[in-house]
Amino acid sequence: SQQGEEDPQALSIQEGENATMNCSYKTSINNLQWYRQNSGRGLVHLILIRSNEREKHSGRLRVTLDTSKKSSSLLITASRAADTASYFCATRRTSGTYKYIFGTGTRLKVLA
Amino acid sequence: DGGITQSPKYLFRKEGQNVTLSCEQNLNHDAMYWYRQDPGQGLRLIYYSQIVNDFQKGDIAEGYSVSREKKESFPLTVTSAQKNPTAFYLCASSIVPSTLANEQFFGPGTRLTVL
């Protein structure tokens, strides 16, 4: 079963605006990752945050992690039309398994 | 799409046929994964392998089979027992983590359609 649930399911914004996506999960995790998927393509890794980290930045991306609430957020600042894609969170549990659990994704559309 | 290739890009299957999807990686990764993605949905894990000659069922393994005879290759067979196989199939690989977290590298995917 899917552990991660992203919200919103879909988001439409104007170019230059910020986009925020949220991910909730159910069990203790080792780390949480965000991926991007362009339509009909494979996923591309964006950023990873470990369970002992609270915030991480990479270029225009900012990720936060709140393990007490079992949630994470991905912020894309100054969005561009090229950011249009689906964004997924993925978690790996602490139990030693190498399984990754993916959420259902947020479809972001950035209007030029 | 990194160092992972999947073939074919599009595959059409008649009902009752088995088909095999190819996945090859040159990243020297020990772990490999197969996911299924349905329209507007997230990824569901079919099978994964942490090492050669070993693999584990994921959440939706019924109707699928895999082999891991070589480190570089992890083919997926969709059997006739899979009742609704039309989907987008993604292969991924990663290093086997010790204490370090790691990312997954994905192939470009194979779109399977049952005629």
CSV table of N, CA and C in Angstrom, one decimal, chain A residues 12-111:
chain,number,residue,atom,x,y,z
A,12,SER,N,-2.0,24.5,-10.1
A,12,SER,CA,-1.8,25.3,-11.3
A,12,SER,C,-1.4,26.7,-10.8
A,13,ILE,N,-0.3,27.2,-11.3
A,13,ILE,CA,0.2,28.6,-10.8
A,13,ILE,C,0.8,29.3,-12.0
A,14,GLN,N,1.0,30.6,-11.8
A,14,GLN,CA,1.6,31.4,-12.8
A,14,GLN,C,3.1,31.4,-12.7
A,15,GLU,N,3.8,31.6,-13.8
A,15,GLU,CA,5.2,31.6,-13.8
A,15,GLU,C,5.7,32.7,-12.9
A,16,GLY,N,6.7,32.4,-12.1
A,16,GLY,CA,7.2,33.4,-11.1
A,16,GLY,C,6.7,33.2,-9.7
A,17,GLU,N,5.6,32.5,-9.6
A,17,GLU,CA,5.0,32.2,-8.3
A,17,GLU,C,5.7,31.0,-7.6
A,18,ASN,N,5.5,30.9,-6.3
A,18,ASN,CA,6.1,29.7,-5.6
A,18,ASN,C,5.1,28.6,-5.6
A,19,ALA,N,5.6,27.4,-5.6
A,19,ALA,CA,4.7,26.2,-5.6
A,19,ALA,C,5.1,25.4,-4.3
A,20,THR,N,4.1,25.0,-3.6
A,20,THR,CA,4.3,24.2,-2.4
A,20,THR,C,3.5,22.9,-2.4
A,21,MET,N,4.2,21.8,-2.2
A,21,MET,CA,3.6,20.5,-2.2
A,21,MET,C,3.9,19.8,-0.9
A,22,ASN,N,2.9,19.1,-0.4
A,22,ASN,CA,3.1,18.4,0.9
A,22,ASN,C,3.0,16.9,0.7
A,23,CYS,N,3.7,16.2,1.6
A,23,CYS,CA,3.7,14.8,1.6
A,23,CYS,C,3.5,14.3,3.1
A,24,SER,N,2.6,13.3,3.3
A,24,SER,CA,2.4,12.7,4.6
A,24,SER,C,2.7,11.2,4.5
A,25,TYR,N,3.3,10.7,5.6
A,25,TYR,CA,3.6,9.3,5.6
A,25,TYR,C,3.2,8.7,6.9
A,26,LYS,N,3.3,7.3,7.0
A,26,LYS,CA,2.7,6.7,8.1
A,26,LYS,C,3.6,6.0,9.1
A,27,THR,N,4.8,5.6,8.7
A,27,THR,CA,5.7,4.9,9.6
A,27,THR,C,7.0,5.6,9.7
A,28,SER,N,7.8,5.2,10.7
A,28,SER,CA,9.1,5.8,10.9
A,28,SER,C,10.0,5.6,9.6
A,29,ILE,N,10.7,6.6,9.3
A,29,ILE,CA,11.5,6.5,8.1
A,29,ILE,C,13.0,6.8,8.3
A,30,ASN,N,13.8,6.3,7.4
A,30,ASN,CA,15.2,6.6,7.4
A,30,ASN,C,15.5,7.9,6.6
A,31,ASN,N,14.8,8.1,5.5
A,31,ASN,CA,14.9,9.3,4.8
A,31,ASN,C,13.7,9.5,3.9
A,32,LEU,N,13.6,10.7,3.4
A,32,LEU,CA,12.5,11.0,2.5
A,32,LEU,C,13.1,11.7,1.3
A,33,GLN,N,12.6,11.3,0.1
A,33,GLN,CA,13.1,11.9,-1.1
A,33,GLN,C,12.0,12.4,-2.0
A,34,TRP,N,12.3,13.4,-2.8
A,34,TRP,CA,11.4,14.0,-3.7
A,34,TRP,C,11.9,13.7,-5.1
A,35,TYR,N,11.0,13.3,-6.0
A,35,TYR,CA,11.3,13.0,-7.4
A,35,TYR,C,10.4,13.8,-8.3
A,36,ARG,N,10.9,14.0,-9.5
A,36,ARG,CA,10.1,14.7,-10.5
A,36,ARG,C,9.9,13.8,-11.7
A,37,GLN,N,8.7,13.9,-12.3
A,37,GLN,CA,8.4,13.1,-13.5
A,37,GLN,C,7.8,13.9,-14.6
A,38,ASN,N,8.4,14.1,-15.7
A,38,ASN,CA,7.8,14.7,-16.9
A,38,ASN,C,6.9,13.7,-17.5
A,39,SER,N,5.9,14.1,-18.2
A,39,SER,CA,4.9,13.2,-18.8
A,39,SER,C,5.5,12.1,-19.6
A,40,GLY,N,5.2,10.9,-19.3
A,40,GLY,CA,5.6,9.8,-20.1
A,40,GLY,C,7.1,9.4,-19.9
A,41,ARG,N,7.7,10.0,-18.9
A,41,ARG,CA,9.2,9.7,-18.7
A,41,ARG,C,9.4,9.0,-17.4
A,42,GLY,N,10.7,8.7,-17.2
A,42,GLY,CA,11.1,8.1,-15.9
A,42,GLY,C,11.2,9.2,-14.8
A,43,LEU,N,11.4,8.8,-13.6
A,43,LEU,CA,11.5,9.8,-12.5
A,43,LEU,C,13.0,10.3,-12.4
A,44,VAL,N,13.1,11.5,-11.9
A,44,VAL,CA,14.4,12.1,-11.7
A,44,VAL,C,14.5,12.5,-10.3
A,45,HIS,N,15.6,12.1,-9.6
A,45,HIS,CA,15.7,12.5,-8.2
A,45,HIS,C,16.0,14.0,-8.0
A,46,LEU,N,15.3,14.6,-7.1
A,46,LEU,CA,15.5,16.0,-6.8
A,46,LEU,C,16.3,16.3,-5.6
A,47,ILE,N,15.9,15.7,-4.5
A,47,ILE,CA,16.5,16.1,-3.2
A,47,ILE,C,16.2,15.0,-2.2
A,48,LEU,N,17.1,14.8,-1.3
A,48,LEU,CA,16.9,13.8,-0.2
A,48,LEU,C,17.1,14.5,1.1
A,49,ILE,N,16.2,14.2,2.1
A,49,ILE,CA,16.4,14.7,3.4
A,49,ILE,C,16.3,13.5,4.4
A,50,ARG,N,17.3,13.5,5.3
A,50,ARG,CA,17.4,12.4,6.3
A,50,ARG,C,16.5,12.7,7.4
A,51,SER,N,16.2,11.6,8.2
A,51,SER,CA,15.2,11.7,9.3
A,51,SER,C,15.7,12.7,10.4
A,52,ASN,N,17.0,12.9,10.5
A,52,ASN,CA,17.6,13.8,11.5
A,52,ASN,C,17.8,15.2,11.0
A,53,GLU,N,17.3,15.5,9.8
A,53,GLU,CA,17.4,16.8,9.2
A,53,GLU,C,16.0,17.5,9.2
A,54,ARG,N,16.0,18.8,9.3
A,54,ARG,CA,14.7,19.5,9.3
A,54,ARG,C,14.4,20.3,8.1
A,55,GLU,N,15.5,20.7,7.4
A,55,GLU,CA,15.3,21.6,6.2
A,55,GLU,C,16.5,21.4,5.3
A,56,LYS,N,16.3,21.4,4.0
A,56,LYS,CA,17.4,21.3,3.1
A,56,LYS,C,17.1,22.1,1.8
A,57,HIS,N,18.1,22.7,1.2
A,57,HIS,CA,17.9,23.5,0.1
A,57,HIS,C,18.8,23.0,-1.1
A,58,SER,N,18.2,23.2,-2.3
A,58,SER,CA,19.0,22.8,-3.5
A,58,SER,C,18.5,23.7,-4.6
A,59,GLY,N,19.3,24.8,-4.9
A,59,GLY,CA,18.9,25.7,-5.9
A,59,GLY,C,17.6,26.4,-5.6
A,60,ARG,N,16.5,26.2,-6.4
A,60,ARG,CA,15.2,26.8,-6.1
A,60,ARG,C,14.3,25.9,-5.3
A,61,LEU,N,14.9,24.8,-4.8
A,61,LEU,CA,14.1,23.8,-4.1
A,61,LEU,C,14.4,24.0,-2.6
A,62,ARG,N,13.3,23.9,-1.8
A,62,ARG,CA,13.5,23.9,-0.3
A,62,ARG,C,12.6,22.8,0.2
A,63,VAL,N,13.2,21.9,1.0
A,63,VAL,CA,12.4,20.8,1.5
A,63,VAL,C,12.5,20.8,3.0
A,64,THR,N,11.3,20.6,3.7
A,64,THR,CA,11.3,20.5,5.1
A,64,THR,C,10.8,19.2,5.5
A,65,LEU,N,11.1,18.7,6.7
A,65,LEU,CA,10.7,17.5,7.2
A,65,LEU,C,10.3,17.6,8.7
A,66,ASP,N,9.1,17.2,9.0
A,66,ASP,CA,8.6,17.2,10.4
A,66,ASP,C,8.3,15.8,10.8
A,67,THR,N,9.2,15.1,11.5
A,67,THR,CA,9.0,13.7,11.8
A,67,THR,C,7.9,13.5,12.8
A,68,SER,N,7.7,14.5,13.7
A,68,SER,CA,6.6,14.4,14.7
A,68,SER,C,5.3,14.4,14.0
A,69,LYS,N,5.1,15.1,12.9
A,69,LYS,CA,3.9,15.1,12.2
A,69,LYS,C,3.9,14.1,11.0
A,70,LYS,N,5.0,13.5,10.8
A,70,LYS,CA,5.2,12.6,9.6
A,70,LYS,C,4.8,13.3,8.4
A,71,SER,N,5.4,14.4,8.1
A,71,SER,CA,5.1,15.1,6.9
A,71,SER,C,6.3,15.9,6.4
A,72,SER,N,6.3,16.2,5.1
A,72,SER,CA,7.3,16.9,4.4
A,72,SER,C,6.7,17.9,3.4
A,73,SER,N,7.4,18.9,3.1
A,73,SER,CA,6.9,19.8,2.1
A,73,SER,C,8.0,20.2,1.1
A,74,LEU,N,7.7,20.4,-0.1
A,74,LEU,CA,8.6,20.8,-1.2
A,74,LEU,C,8.1,22.1,-1.7
A,75,LEU,N,9.0,23.1,-1.6
A,75,LEU,CA,8.8,24.4,-2.1
A,75,LEU,C,9.6,24.7,-3.3
A,76,ILE,N,9.0,25.1,-4.4
A,76,ILE,CA,9.8,25.5,-5.6
A,76,ILE,C,9.6,27.0,-5.7
A,77,THR,N,10.6,27.7,-5.6
A,77,THR,CA,10.5,29.2,-5.7
A,77,THR,C,10.7,29.7,-7.2
A,78,ALA,N,10.1,30.8,-7.4
A,78,ALA,CA,10.2,31.5,-8.7
A,78,ALA,C,10.0,30.4,-9.9
A,79,SER,N,8.8,29.8,-9.9
A,79,SER,CA,8.6,28.7,-10.8
A,79,SER,C,8.7,29.1,-12.3
A,80,ARG,N,9.0,28.2,-13.1
A,80,ARG,CA,9.1,28.4,-14.5
A,80,ARG,C,8.2,27.4,-15.3
A,81,ALA,N,7.9,27.7,-16.5
A,81,ALA,CA,7.1,26.8,-17.3
A,81,ALA,C,7.7,25.4,-17.3
A,82,ALA,N,9.0,25.3,-17.3
A,82,ALA,CA,9.8,24.0,-17.4
A,82,ALA,C,9.6,23.2,-16.1
A,83,ASP,N,9.1,23.8,-15.1
A,83,ASP,CA,8.9,23.1,-13.8
A,83,ASP,C,7.6,22.2,-13.9
A,84,THR,N,6.8,22.4,-15.0
A,84,THR,CA,5.6,21.6,-15.2
A,84,THR,C,5.9,20.2,-15.2
A,85,ALA,N,5.4,19.4,-14.2
A,85,ALA,CA,5.7,18.0,-14.1
A,85,ALA,C,4.9,17.4,-12.9
A,86,SER,N,5.0,16.1,-12.7
A,86,SER,CA,4.4,15.5,-11.5
A,86,SER,C,5.6,15.3,-10.5
A,87,TYR,N,5.3,15.6,-9.2
A,87,TYR,CA,6.3,15.5,-8.2
A,87,TYR,C,5.8,14.4,-7.2
A,88,PHE,N,6.7,13.6,-6.8
A,88,PHE,CA,6.4,12.4,-5.9
A,88,PHE,C,7.4,12.5,-4.7
A,89,CYS,N,6.9,12.1,-3.6
A,89,CYS,CA,7.7,11.9,-2.4
A,89,CYS,C,7.9,10.4,-2.3
A,90,ALA,N,9.0,9.9,-1.8
A,90,ALA,CA,9.3,8.5,-1.5
A,90,ALA,C,10.0,8.4,-0.2
A,91,THR,N,9.7,7.3,0.5
A,91,THR,CA,10.2,7.1,1.8
A,91,THR,C,10.9,5.7,1.9
A,92,ARG,N,11.9,5.7,2.7
A,92,ARG,CA,12.5,4.3,3.0
A,92,ARG,C,12.4,4.1,4.5
A,93,ARG,N,11.9,3.0,4.9
A,93,ARG,CA,11.7,2.7,6.3
A,93,ARG,C,13.0,2.5,7.0
A,94,THR,N,12.9,2.5,8.3
A,94,THR,CA,14.1,2.3,9.2
A,94,THR,C,14.3,0.8,9.4
A,95,SER,N,13.5,-0.1,8.9
A,95,SER,CA,13.6,-1.5,9.3
A,95,SER,C,14.7,-2.2,8.6
A,96,GLY,N,15.4,-1.6,7.7
A,96,GLY,CA,16.5,-2.2,7.0
A,96,GLY,C,16.1,-2.7,5.6
A,97,THR,N,14.9,-2.6,5.3
A,97,THR,CA,14.5,-3.0,3.9
A,97,THR,C,14.9,-1.9,2.9
A,98,TYR,N,15.2,-2.3,1.7
A,98,TYR,CA,15.6,-1.4,0.7
A,98,TYR,C,14.4,-1.0,-0.2
A,99,LYS,N,13.2,-1.3,0.3
A,99,LYS,CA,12.0,-0.8,-0.4
A,99,LYS,C,11.8,0.7,-0.2
A,100,TYR,N,11.3,1.3,-1.3
A,100,TYR,CA,10.9,2.7,-1.3
A,100,TYR,C,9.4,2.7,-1.5
A,101,ILE,N,8.8,3.6,-0.8
A,101,ILE,CA,7.3,3.7,-0.9
A,101,ILE,C,7.1,5.1,-1.5
A,102,PHE,N,6.4,5.1,-2.6
A,102,PHE,CA,6.1,6.3,-3.3
A,102,PHE,C,4.7,6.8,-3.1
A,103,GLY,N,4.5,8.1,-3.0
A,103,GLY,CA,3.2,8.7,-2.9
A,103,GLY,C,2.5,8.8,-4.2
A,104,THR,N,1.3,9.3,-4.2
A,104,THR,CA,0.5,9.4,-5.4
A,104,THR,C,0.8,10.6,-6.3
A,105,GLY,N,1.6,11.5,-5.8
A,105,GLY,CA,2.1,12.6,-6.7
A,105,GLY,C,1.2,13.9,-6.7
A,106,THR,N,1.9,15.0,-7.0
A,106,THR,CA,1.2,16.3,-7.2
A,106,THR,C,1.5,16.7,-8.6
A,107,ARG,N,0.5,16.9,-9.4
A,107,ARG,CA,0.7,17.4,-10.8
A,107,ARG,C,0.7,18.9,-10.8
A,108,LEU,N,1.9,19.4,-11.1
A,108,LEU,CA,2.1,20.9,-11.2
A,108,LEU,C,2.1,21.4,-12.6
A,109,LYS,N,1.3,22.4,-12.8
A,109,LYS,CA,1.3,23.1,-14.1
A,109,LYS,C,1.6,24.6,-13.9
A,110,VAL,N,2.7,25.0,-14.5
A,110,VAL,CA,3.1,26.4,-14.4
A,110,VAL,C,2.8,27.1,-15.7
A,111,LEU,N,2.0,28.1,-15.6
A,111,LEU,CA,1.5,28.8,-16.8
A,111,LEU,C,2.4,30.0,-17.1
